[in-house]
Amino acid sequence: MASPPSDLRLWAVLALGPVFLALGVLFLAAPALGALVYGVPEPGGVGRTYPRAIGARDAALALDLAGLSLFSTRHAVPVVLAASLVIPACDLALILSAGTAAWWQVAVHAESAGVLALSALWLAGRGRSA
């Protein structure tokens, strides 16, 4: 059963959606700027496909979170948020291994991981007590 519209958990997860959707649109529409935000050098030519793939991934995550929040059980959302930690963990590993990222680019990925982890923990904890 989905959360009722008055449930703060629903709105907290739905608030993450526009953030990931905006990132997705940025990477799809402006791959050079997306690469800068991500923490890698701007790719040229066919290499611009990679930032766009990141954009598609982020947009899909936004839609997944919205769909799960509105139409799934309250237990599914924290599981998906926790599983989604693979995304920023891999992103961090990739930019650190490339050695091209500035501190703020590393911080963006670490913050993303933190938000996903804290949200998953908060939602899982609330789900058990409800």
PDB file of N, CA, C and O in Angstrom, residues 57-126:
ATOM      1  N   ARG A  57      20.397   7.714 -16.673  1.00  0.00           N
ATOM      2  CA  ARG A  57      20.370   6.964 -15.406  1.00  0.00           C
ATOM      3  C   ARG A  57      19.753   7.805 -14.293  1.00  0.00           C
ATOM      4  O   ARG A  57      18.901   7.329 -13.537  1.00  0.00           O
ATOM      5  N   ASP A  58      20.165   9.065 -14.179  1.00  0.00           N
ATOM      6  CA  ASP A  58      19.637   9.937 -13.134  1.00  0.00           C
ATOM      7  C   ASP A  58      18.156  10.235 -13.340  1.00  0.00           C
ATOM      8  O   ASP A  58      17.380  10.259 -12.376  1.00  0.00           O
ATOM      9  N   ALA A  59      17.749  10.450 -14.581  1.00  0.00           N
ATOM     10  CA  ALA A  59      16.330  10.690 -14.869  1.00  0.00           C
ATOM     11  C   ALA A  59      15.505   9.446 -14.530  1.00  0.00           C
ATOM     12  O   ALA A  59      14.413   9.548 -13.957  1.00  0.00           O
ATOM     13  N   ALA A  60      16.021   8.268 -14.855  1.00  0.00           N
ATOM     14  CA  ALA A  60      15.313   7.031 -14.534  1.00  0.00           C
ATOM     15  C   ALA A  60      15.189   6.850 -13.024  1.00  0.00           C
ATOM     16  O   ALA A  60      14.134   6.423 -12.531  1.00  0.00           O
ATOM     17  N   LEU A  61      16.230   7.193 -12.268  1.00  0.00           N
ATOM     18  CA  LEU A  61      16.150   7.097 -10.810  1.00  0.00           C
ATOM     19  C   LEU A  61      15.060   8.019 -10.278  1.00  0.00           C
ATOM     20  O   LEU A  61      14.300   7.631  -9.383  1.00  0.00           O
ATOM     21  N   ALA A  62      14.969   9.219 -10.821  1.00  0.00           N
ATOM     22  CA  ALA A  62      13.918  10.152 -10.395  1.00  0.00           C
ATOM     23  C   ALA A  62      12.537   9.557 -10.635  1.00  0.00           C
ATOM     24  O   ALA A  62      11.658   9.623  -9.764  1.00  0.00           O
ATOM     25  N   LEU A  63      12.339   8.972 -11.793  1.00  0.00           N
ATOM     26  CA  LEU A  63      11.042   8.374 -12.111  1.00  0.00           C
ATOM     27  C   LEU A  63      10.791   7.136 -11.254  1.00  0.00           C
ATOM     28  O   LEU A  63       9.642   6.896 -10.831  1.00  0.00           O
ATOM     29  N   ASP A  64      11.818   6.347 -10.992  1.00  0.00           N
ATOM     30  CA  ASP A  64      11.671   5.185 -10.105  1.00  0.00           C
ATOM     31  C   ASP A  64      11.218   5.611  -8.717  1.00  0.00           C
ATOM     32  O   ASP A  64      10.295   5.017  -8.143  1.00  0.00           O
ATOM     33  N   LEU A  65      11.865   6.621  -8.165  1.00  0.00           N
ATOM     34  CA  LEU A  65      11.506   7.086  -6.830  1.00  0.00           C
ATOM     35  C   LEU A  65      10.075   7.614  -6.787  1.00  0.00           C
ATOM     36  O   LEU A  65       9.331   7.330  -5.847  1.00  0.00           O
ATOM     37  N   ALA A  66       9.700   8.369  -7.805  1.00  0.00           N
ATOM     38  CA  ALA A  66       8.331   8.894  -7.841  1.00  0.00           C
ATOM     39  C   ALA A  66       7.322   7.756  -7.946  1.00  0.00           C
ATOM     40  O   ALA A  66       6.327   7.724  -7.210  1.00  0.00           O
ATOM     41  N   GLY A  67       7.565   6.821  -8.839  1.00  0.00           N
ATOM     42  CA  GLY A  67       6.640   5.705  -9.013  1.00  0.00           C
ATOM     43  C   GLY A  67       6.525   4.854  -7.768  1.00  0.00           C
ATOM     44  O   GLY A  67       5.420   4.477  -7.352  1.00  0.00           O
ATOM     45  N   LEU A  68       7.652   4.541  -7.165  1.00  0.00           N
ATOM     46  CA  LEU A  68       7.620   3.740  -5.946  1.00  0.00           C
ATOM     47  C   LEU A  68       6.924   4.469  -4.803  1.00  0.00           C
ATOM     48  O   LEU A  68       6.164   3.872  -4.044  1.00  0.00           O
ATOM     49  N   SER A  69       7.203   5.758  -4.676  1.00  0.00           N
ATOM     50  CA  SER A  69       6.601   6.534  -3.597  1.00  0.00           C
ATOM     51  C   SER A  69       5.087   6.596  -3.727  1.00  0.00           C
ATOM     52  O   SER A  69       4.376   6.557  -2.726  1.00  0.00           O
ATOM     53  N   LEU A  70       4.623   6.705  -4.951  1.00  0.00           N
ATOM     54  CA  LEU A  70       3.183   6.877  -5.172  1.00  0.00           C
ATOM     55  C   LEU A  70       2.412   5.566  -5.268  1.00  0.00           C
ATOM     56  O   LEU A  70       1.231   5.521  -4.926  1.00  0.00           O
ATOM     57  N   PHE A  71       3.060   4.495  -5.739  1.00  0.00           N
ATOM     58  CA  PHE A  71       2.301   3.288  -6.070  1.00  0.00           C
ATOM     59  C   PHE A  71       2.808   2.000  -5.441  1.00  0.00           C
ATOM     60  O   PHE A  71       2.292   0.928  -5.750  1.00  0.00           O
ATOM     61  N   SER A  72       3.799   2.061  -4.589  1.00  0.00           N
ATOM     62  CA  SER A  72       4.374   0.842  -4.044  1.00  0.00           C
ATOM     63  C   SER A  72       4.177   0.787  -2.535  1.00  0.00           C
ATOM     64  O   SER A  72       3.634   1.703  -1.925  1.00  0.00           O
ATOM     65  N   THR A  73       4.690  -0.262  -1.937  1.00  0.00           N
ATOM     66  CA  THR A  73       4.612  -0.385  -0.491  1.00  0.00           C
ATOM     67  C   THR A  73       5.639   0.516   0.166  1.00  0.00           C
ATOM     68  O   THR A  73       6.645   0.885  -0.445  1.00  0.00           O
ATOM     69  N   ARG A  74       5.410   0.841   1.393  1.00  0.00           N
ATOM     70  CA  ARG A  74       6.335   1.724   2.111  1.00  0.00           C
ATOM     71  C   ARG A  74       7.673   1.063   2.370  1.00  0.00           C
ATOM     72  O   ARG A  74       8.645   1.705   2.705  1.00  0.00           O
ATOM     73  N   HIS A  75       7.740  -0.265   2.219  1.00  0.00           N
ATOM     74  CA  HIS A  75       8.985  -0.984   2.445  1.00  0.00           C
ATOM     75  C   HIS A  75       9.877  -1.006   1.202  1.00  0.00           C
ATOM     76  O   HIS A  75      11.082  -1.190   1.317  1.00  0.00           O
ATOM     77  N   ALA A  76       9.296  -0.825   0.030  1.00  0.00           N
ATOM     78  CA  ALA A  76      10.075  -0.895  -1.206  1.00  0.00           C
ATOM     79  C   ALA A  76      10.974   0.322  -1.382  1.00  0.00           C
ATOM     80  O   ALA A  76      12.089   0.202  -1.884  1.00  0.00           O
ATOM     81  N   VAL A  77      10.524   1.481  -0.980  1.00  0.00           N
ATOM     82  CA  VAL A  77      11.275   2.715  -1.225  1.00  0.00           C
ATOM     83  C   VAL A  77      12.629   2.713  -0.513  1.00  0.00           C
ATOM     84  O   VAL A  77      13.656   2.990  -1.149  1.00  0.00           O
ATOM     85  N   PRO A  78      12.708   2.387   0.792  1.00  0.00           N
ATOM     86  CA  PRO A  78      14.046   2.377   1.408  1.00  0.00           C
ATOM     87  C   PRO A  78      14.971   1.309   0.822  1.00  0.00           C
ATOM     88  O   PRO A  78      16.185   1.505   0.766  1.00  0.00           O
ATOM     89  N   VAL A  79      14.403   0.203   0.364  1.00  0.00           N
ATOM     90  CA  VAL A  79      15.231  -0.830  -0.264  1.00  0.00           C
ATOM     91  C   VAL A  79      15.841  -0.286  -1.557  1.00  0.00           C
ATOM     92  O   VAL A  79      17.032  -0.454  -1.820  1.00  0.00           O
ATOM     93  N   VAL A  80      15.035   0.389  -2.365  1.00  0.00           N
ATOM     94  CA  VAL A  80      15.540   0.958  -3.620  1.00  0.00           C
ATOM     95  C   VAL A  80      16.538   2.079  -3.337  1.00  0.00           C
ATOM     96  O   VAL A  80      17.566   2.179  -4.007  1.00  0.00           O
ATOM     97  N   LEU A  81      16.270   2.906  -2.346  1.00  0.00           N
ATOM     98  CA  LEU A  81      17.222   3.959  -1.991  1.00  0.00           C
ATOM     99  C   LEU A  81      18.553   3.355  -1.550  1.00  0.00           C
ATOM    100  O   LEU A  81      19.623   3.818  -1.966  1.00  0.00           O
ATOM    101  N   ALA A  82      18.504   2.323  -0.728  1.00  0.00           N
ATOM    102  CA  ALA A  82      19.737   1.679  -0.280  1.00  0.00           C
ATOM    103  C   ALA A  82      20.471   1.037  -1.451  1.00  0.00           C
ATOM    104  O   ALA A  82      21.695   1.164  -1.569  1.00  0.00           O
ATOM    105  N   ALA A  83      19.737   0.364  -2.330  1.00  0.00           N
ATOM    106  CA  ALA A  83      20.376  -0.257  -3.500  1.00  0.00           C
ATOM    107  C   ALA A  83      20.971   0.798  -4.421  1.00  0.00           C
ATOM    108  O   ALA A  83      21.995   0.564  -5.070  1.00  0.00           O
ATOM    109  N   SER A  84      20.359   1.963  -4.457  1.00  0.00           N
ATOM    110  CA  SER A  84      20.839   3.050  -5.319  1.00  0.00           C
ATOM    111  C   SER A  84      22.149   3.642  -4.827  1.00  0.00           C
ATOM    112  O   SER A  84      22.776   4.441  -5.534  1.00  0.00           O
ATOM    113  N   LEU A  85      22.586   3.269  -3.632  1.00  0.00           N
ATOM    114  CA  LEU A  85      23.897   3.722  -3.150  1.00  0.00           C
ATOM    115  C   LEU A  85      25.027   3.238  -4.040  1.00  0.00           C
ATOM    116  O   LEU A  85      26.123   3.799  -4.026  1.00  0.00           O
ATOM    117  N   VAL A  86      24.762   2.225  -4.835  1.00  0.00           N
ATOM    118  CA  VAL A  86      25.761   1.744  -5.796  1.00  0.00           C
ATOM    119  C   VAL A  86      26.138   2.873  -6.759  1.00  0.00           C
ATOM    120  O   VAL A  86      27.302   2.989  -7.154  1.00  0.00           O
ATOM    121  N   ILE A  87      25.186   3.715  -7.104  1.00  0.00           N
ATOM    122  CA  ILE A  87      25.440   4.790  -8.076  1.00  0.00           C
ATOM    123  C   ILE A  87      26.504   5.762  -7.569  1.00  0.00           C
ATOM    124  O   ILE A  87      27.548   5.924  -8.206  1.00  0.00           O
ATOM    125  N   PRO A  88      26.295   6.451  -6.436  1.00  0.00           N
ATOM    126  CA  PRO A  88      27.342   7.384  -6.014  1.00  0.00           C
ATOM    127  C   PRO A  88      28.635   6.687  -5.594  1.00  0.00           C
ATOM    128  O   PRO A  88      29.721   7.263  -5.743  1.00  0.00           O
ATOM    129  N   ALA A  89      28.543   5.458  -5.101  1.00  0.00           N
ATOM    130  CA  ALA A  89      29.776   4.735  -4.741  1.00  0.00           C
ATOM    131  C   ALA A  89      30.622   4.485  -5.980  1.00  0.00           C
ATOM    132  O   ALA A  89      31.843   4.719  -5.971  1.00  0.00           O
ATOM    133  N   CYS A  90      29.995   4.026  -7.039  1.00  0.00           N
ATOM    134  CA  CYS A  90      30.735   3.812  -8.293  1.00  0.00           C
ATOM    135  C   CYS A  90      31.209   5.131  -8.885  1.00  0.00           C
ATOM    136  O   CYS A  90      32.325   5.206  -9.405  1.00  0.00           O
ATOM    137  N   ASP A  91      30.360   6.152  -8.816  1.00  0.00           N
ATOM    138  CA  ASP A  91      30.769   7.464  -9.316  1.00  0.00           C
ATOM    139  C   ASP A  91      32.009   7.956  -8.581  1.00  0.00           C
ATOM    140  O   ASP A  91      32.956   8.458  -9.200  1.00  0.00           O
ATOM    141  N   LEU A  92      32.024   7.818  -7.262  1.00  0.00           N
ATOM    142  CA  LEU A  92      33.201   8.228  -6.481  1.00  0.00           C
ATOM    143  C   LEU A  92      34.435   7.437  -6.889  1.00  0.00           C
ATOM    144  O   LEU A  92      35.509   8.017  -7.076  1.00  0.00           O
ATOM    145  N   ALA A  93      34.289   6.142  -7.013  1.00  0.00           N
ATOM    146  CA  ALA A  93      35.426   5.308  -7.410  1.00  0.00           C
ATOM    147  C   ALA A  93      35.950   5.718  -8.780  1.00  0.00           C
ATOM    148  O   ALA A  93      37.173   5.796  -8.991  1.00  0.00           O
ATOM    149  N   LEU A  94      35.050   6.003  -9.695  1.00  0.00           N
ATOM    150  CA  LEU A  94      35.464   6.379 -11.051  1.00  0.00           C
ATOM    151  C   LEU A  94      36.209   7.708 -11.081  1.00  0.00           C
ATOM    152  O   LEU A  94      37.264   7.826 -11.710  1.00  0.00           O
ATOM    153  N   ILE A  95      35.657   8.722 -10.415  1.00  0.00           N
ATOM    154  CA  ILE A  95      36.328  10.027 -10.488  1.00  0.00           C
ATOM    155  C   ILE A  95      37.621  10.041  -9.689  1.00  0.00           C
ATOM    156  O   ILE A  95      38.577  10.712 -10.066  1.00  0.00           O
ATOM    157  N   LEU A  96      37.672   9.281  -8.588  1.00  0.00           N
ATOM    158  CA  LEU A  96      38.914   9.221  -7.827  1.00  0.00           C
ATOM    159  C   LEU A  96      39.993   8.475  -8.604  1.00  0.00           C
ATOM    160  O   LEU A  96      41.162   8.870  -8.579  1.00  0.00           O
ATOM    161  N   SER A  97      39.604   7.421  -9.319  1.00  0.00           N
ATOM    162  CA  SER A  97      40.598   6.686 -10.109  1.00  0.00           C
ATOM    163  C   SER A  97      41.074   7.487 -11.315  1.00  0.00           C
ATOM    164  O   SER A  97      42.207   7.332 -11.755  1.00  0.00           O
ATOM    165  N   ALA A  98      40.210   8.376 -11.826  1.00  0.00           N
ATOM    166  CA  ALA A  98      40.608   9.225 -12.950  1.00  0.00           C
ATOM    167  C   ALA A  98      41.596  10.294 -12.498  1.00  0.00           C
ATOM    168  O   ALA A  98      42.424  10.761 -13.282  1.00  0.00           O
ATOM    169  N   GLY A  99      41.493  10.698 -11.228  1.00  0.00           N
ATOM    170  CA  GLY A  99      42.410  11.700 -10.695  1.00  0.00           C
ATOM    171  C   GLY A  99      42.200  13.091 -11.250  1.00  0.00           C
ATOM    172  O   GLY A  99      43.093  13.924 -11.176  1.00  0.00           O
ATOM    173  N   THR A 100      41.020  13.360 -11.786  1.00  0.00           N
ATOM    174  CA  THR A 100      40.771  14.661 -12.405  1.00  0.00           C
ATOM    175  C   THR A 100      39.773  15.514 -11.632  1.00  0.00           C
ATOM    176  O   THR A 100      39.538  16.664 -11.991  1.00  0.00           O
ATOM    177  N   ALA A 101      39.197  14.968 -10.567  1.00  0.00           N
ATOM    178  CA  ALA A 101      38.120  15.666  -9.873  1.00  0.00           C
ATOM    179  C   ALA A 101      38.658  16.651  -8.844  1.00  0.00           C
ATOM    180  O   ALA A 101      39.650  16.389  -8.160  1.00  0.00           O
ATOM    181  N   ALA A 102      37.970  17.776  -8.749  1.00  0.00           N
ATOM    182  CA  ALA A 102      38.246  18.758  -7.702  1.00  0.00           C
ATOM    183  C   ALA A 102      37.542  18.306  -6.415  1.00  0.00           C
ATOM    184  O   ALA A 102      36.658  17.451  -6.443  1.00  0.00           O
ATOM    185  N   TRP A 103      37.906  18.922  -5.301  1.00  0.00           N
ATOM    186  CA  TRP A 103      37.321  18.537  -4.010  1.00  0.00           C
ATOM    187  C   TRP A 103      35.809  18.658  -4.025  1.00  0.00           C
ATOM    188  O   TRP A 103      35.113  17.821  -3.459  1.00  0.00           O
ATOM    189  N   TRP A 104      35.283  19.711  -4.669  1.00  0.00           N
ATOM    190  CA  TRP A 104      33.841  19.926  -4.649  1.00  0.00           C
ATOM    191  C   TRP A 104      33.114  18.869  -5.477  1.00  0.00           C
ATOM    192  O   TRP A 104      31.968  18.533  -5.175  1.00  0.00           O
ATOM    193  N   GLN A 105      33.766  18.337  -6.506  1.00  0.00           N
ATOM    194  CA  GLN A 105      33.145  17.277  -7.304  1.00  0.00           C
ATOM    195  C   GLN A 105      33.074  15.983  -6.499  1.00  0.00           C
ATOM    196  O   GLN A 105      32.081  15.264  -6.561  1.00  0.00           O
ATOM    197  N   VAL A 106      34.111  15.703  -5.738  1.00  0.00           N
ATOM    198  CA  VAL A 106      34.094  14.549  -4.835  1.00  0.00           C
ATOM    199  C   VAL A 106      32.994  14.751  -3.789  1.00  0.00           C
ATOM    200  O   VAL A 106      32.236  13.828  -3.480  1.00  0.00           O
ATOM    201  N   ALA A 107      32.890  15.971  -3.268  1.00  0.00           N
ATOM    202  CA  ALA A 107      31.882  16.273  -2.249  1.00  0.00           C
ATOM    203  C   ALA A 107      30.463  16.083  -2.784  1.00  0.00           C
ATOM    204  O   ALA A 107      29.586  15.614  -2.050  1.00  0.00           O
ATOM    205  N   VAL A 108      30.225  16.419  -4.041  1.00  0.00           N
ATOM    206  CA  VAL A 108      28.885  16.237  -4.630  1.00  0.00           C
ATOM    207  C   VAL A 108      28.494  14.766  -4.614  1.00  0.00           C
ATOM    208  O   VAL A 108      27.380  14.408  -4.225  1.00  0.00           O
ATOM    209  N   HIS A 109      29.403  13.893  -4.996  1.00  0.00           N
ATOM    210  CA  HIS A 109      29.106  12.454  -5.012  1.00  0.00           C
ATOM    211  C   HIS A 109      28.965  11.909  -3.588  1.00  0.00           C
ATOM    212  O   HIS A 109      28.090  11.079  -3.326  1.00  0.00           O
ATOM    213  N   ALA A 110      29.810  12.377  -2.677  1.00  0.00           N
ATOM    214  CA  ALA A 110      29.721  11.933  -1.283  1.00  0.00           C
ATOM    215  C   ALA A 110      28.412  12.403  -0.655  1.00  0.00           C
ATOM    216  O   ALA A 110      27.757  11.650   0.079  1.00  0.00           O
ATOM    217  N   GLU A 111      28.003  13.620  -0.970  1.00  0.00           N
ATOM    218  CA  GLU A 111      26.735  14.138  -0.453  1.00  0.00           C
ATOM    219  C   GLU A 111      25.559  13.339  -1.009  1.00  0.00           C
ATOM    220  O   GLU A 111      24.612  13.033  -0.292  1.00  0.00           O
ATOM    221  N   SER A 112      25.633  12.993  -2.270  1.00  0.00           N
ATOM    222  CA  SER A 112      24.585  12.168  -2.880  1.00  0.00           C
ATOM    223  C   SER A 112      24.465  10.838  -2.147  1.00  0.00           C
ATOM    224  O   SER A 112      23.355  10.385  -1.823  1.00  0.00           O
ATOM    225  N   ALA A 113      25.590  10.215  -1.854  1.00  0.00           N
ATOM    226  CA  ALA A 113      25.586   8.953  -1.116  1.00  0.00           C
ATOM    227  C   ALA A 113      24.998   9.153   0.281  1.00  0.00           C
ATOM    228  O   ALA A 113      24.193   8.337   0.747  1.00  0.00           O
ATOM    229  N   GLY A 114      25.374  10.233   0.917  1.00  0.00           N
ATOM    230  CA  GLY A 114      24.865  10.522   2.261  1.00  0.00           C
ATOM    231  C   GLY A 114      23.363  10.719   2.286  1.00  0.00           C
ATOM    232  O   GLY A 114      22.670  10.197   3.165  1.00  0.00           O
ATOM    233  N   VAL A 115      22.857  11.471   1.318  1.00  0.00           N
ATOM    234  CA  VAL A 115      21.409  11.716   1.252  1.00  0.00           C
ATOM    235  C   VAL A 115      20.661  10.408   1.008  1.00  0.00           C
ATOM    236  O   VAL A 115      19.641  10.135   1.657  1.00  0.00           O
ATOM    237  N   LEU A 116      21.146   9.598   0.080  1.00  0.00           N
ATOM    238  CA  LEU A 116      20.487   8.312  -0.183  1.00  0.00           C
ATOM    239  C   LEU A 116      20.530   7.415   1.047  1.00  0.00           C
ATOM    240  O   LEU A 116      19.520   6.798   1.417  1.00  0.00           O
ATOM    241  N   ALA A 117      21.683   7.340   1.701  1.00  0.00           N
ATOM    242  CA  ALA A 117      21.823   6.467   2.873  1.00  0.00           C
ATOM    243  C   ALA A 117      20.945   6.934   4.026  1.00  0.00           C
ATOM    244  O   ALA A 117      20.215   6.127   4.632  1.00  0.00           O
ATOM    245  N   LEU A 118      20.999   8.217   4.338  1.00  0.00           N
ATOM    246  CA  LEU A 118      20.183   8.731   5.444  1.00  0.00           C
ATOM    247  C   LEU A 118      18.691   8.603   5.154  1.00  0.00           C
ATOM    248  O   LEU A 118      17.912   8.269   6.048  1.00  0.00           O
ATOM    249  N   SER A 119      18.309   8.849   3.911  1.00  0.00           N
ATOM    250  CA  SER A 119      16.895   8.695   3.541  1.00  0.00           C
ATOM    251  C   SER A 119      16.449   7.246   3.679  1.00  0.00           C
ATOM    252  O   SER A 119      15.370   6.968   4.217  1.00  0.00           O
ATOM    253  N   ALA A 120      17.276   6.329   3.214  1.00  0.00           N
ATOM    254  CA  ALA A 120      16.936   4.905   3.320  1.00  0.00           C
ATOM    255  C   ALA A 120      16.810   4.492   4.783  1.00  0.00           C
ATOM    256  O   ALA A 120      15.849   3.802   5.161  1.00  0.00           O
ATOM    257  N   LEU A 121      17.753   4.912   5.616  1.00  0.00           N
ATOM    258  CA  LEU A 121      17.700   4.571   7.036  1.00  0.00           C
ATOM    259  C   LEU A 121      16.476   5.174   7.714  1.00  0.00           C
ATOM    260  O   LEU A 121      15.804   4.521   8.508  1.00  0.00           O
ATOM    261  N   TRP A 122      16.196   6.425   7.419  1.00  0.00           N
ATOM    262  CA  TRP A 122      15.050   7.108   8.024  1.00  0.00           C
ATOM    263  C   TRP A 122      13.748   6.420   7.616  1.00  0.00           C
ATOM    264  O   TRP A 122      12.897   6.141   8.446  1.00  0.00           O
ATOM    265  N   LEU A 123      13.620   6.141   6.338  1.00  0.00           N
ATOM    266  CA  LEU A 123      12.385   5.511   5.856  1.00  0.00           C
ATOM    267  C   LEU A 123      12.241   4.079   6.377  1.00  0.00           C
ATOM    268  O   LEU A 123      11.154   3.646   6.712  1.00  0.00           O
ATOM    269  N   ALA A 124      13.337   3.352   6.452  1.00  0.00           N
ATOM    270  CA  ALA A 124      13.273   1.973   6.967  1.00  0.00           C
ATOM    271  C   ALA A 124      12.913   1.984   8.445  1.00  0.00           C
ATOM    272  O   ALA A 124      12.110   1.161   8.897  1.00  0.00           O
ATOM    273  N   GLY A 125      13.483   2.897   9.176  1.00  0.00           N
ATOM    274  CA  GLY A 125      13.179   2.998  10.616  1.00  0.00           C
ATOM    275  C   GLY A 125      11.743   3.398  10.870  1.00  0.00           C
ATOM    276  O   GLY A 125      11.063   2.843  11.729  1.00  0.00           O
ATOM    277  N   ARG A 126      11.238   4.336  10.093  1.00  0.00           N
ATOM    278  CA  ARG A 126       9.851   4.771  10.233  1.00  0.00           C
ATOM    279  C   ARG A 126       8.898   3.665   9.822  1.00  0.00           C
ATOM    280  O   ARG A 126       7.831   3.512  10.385  1.00  0.00           O
TER     281      ARG A 126
END
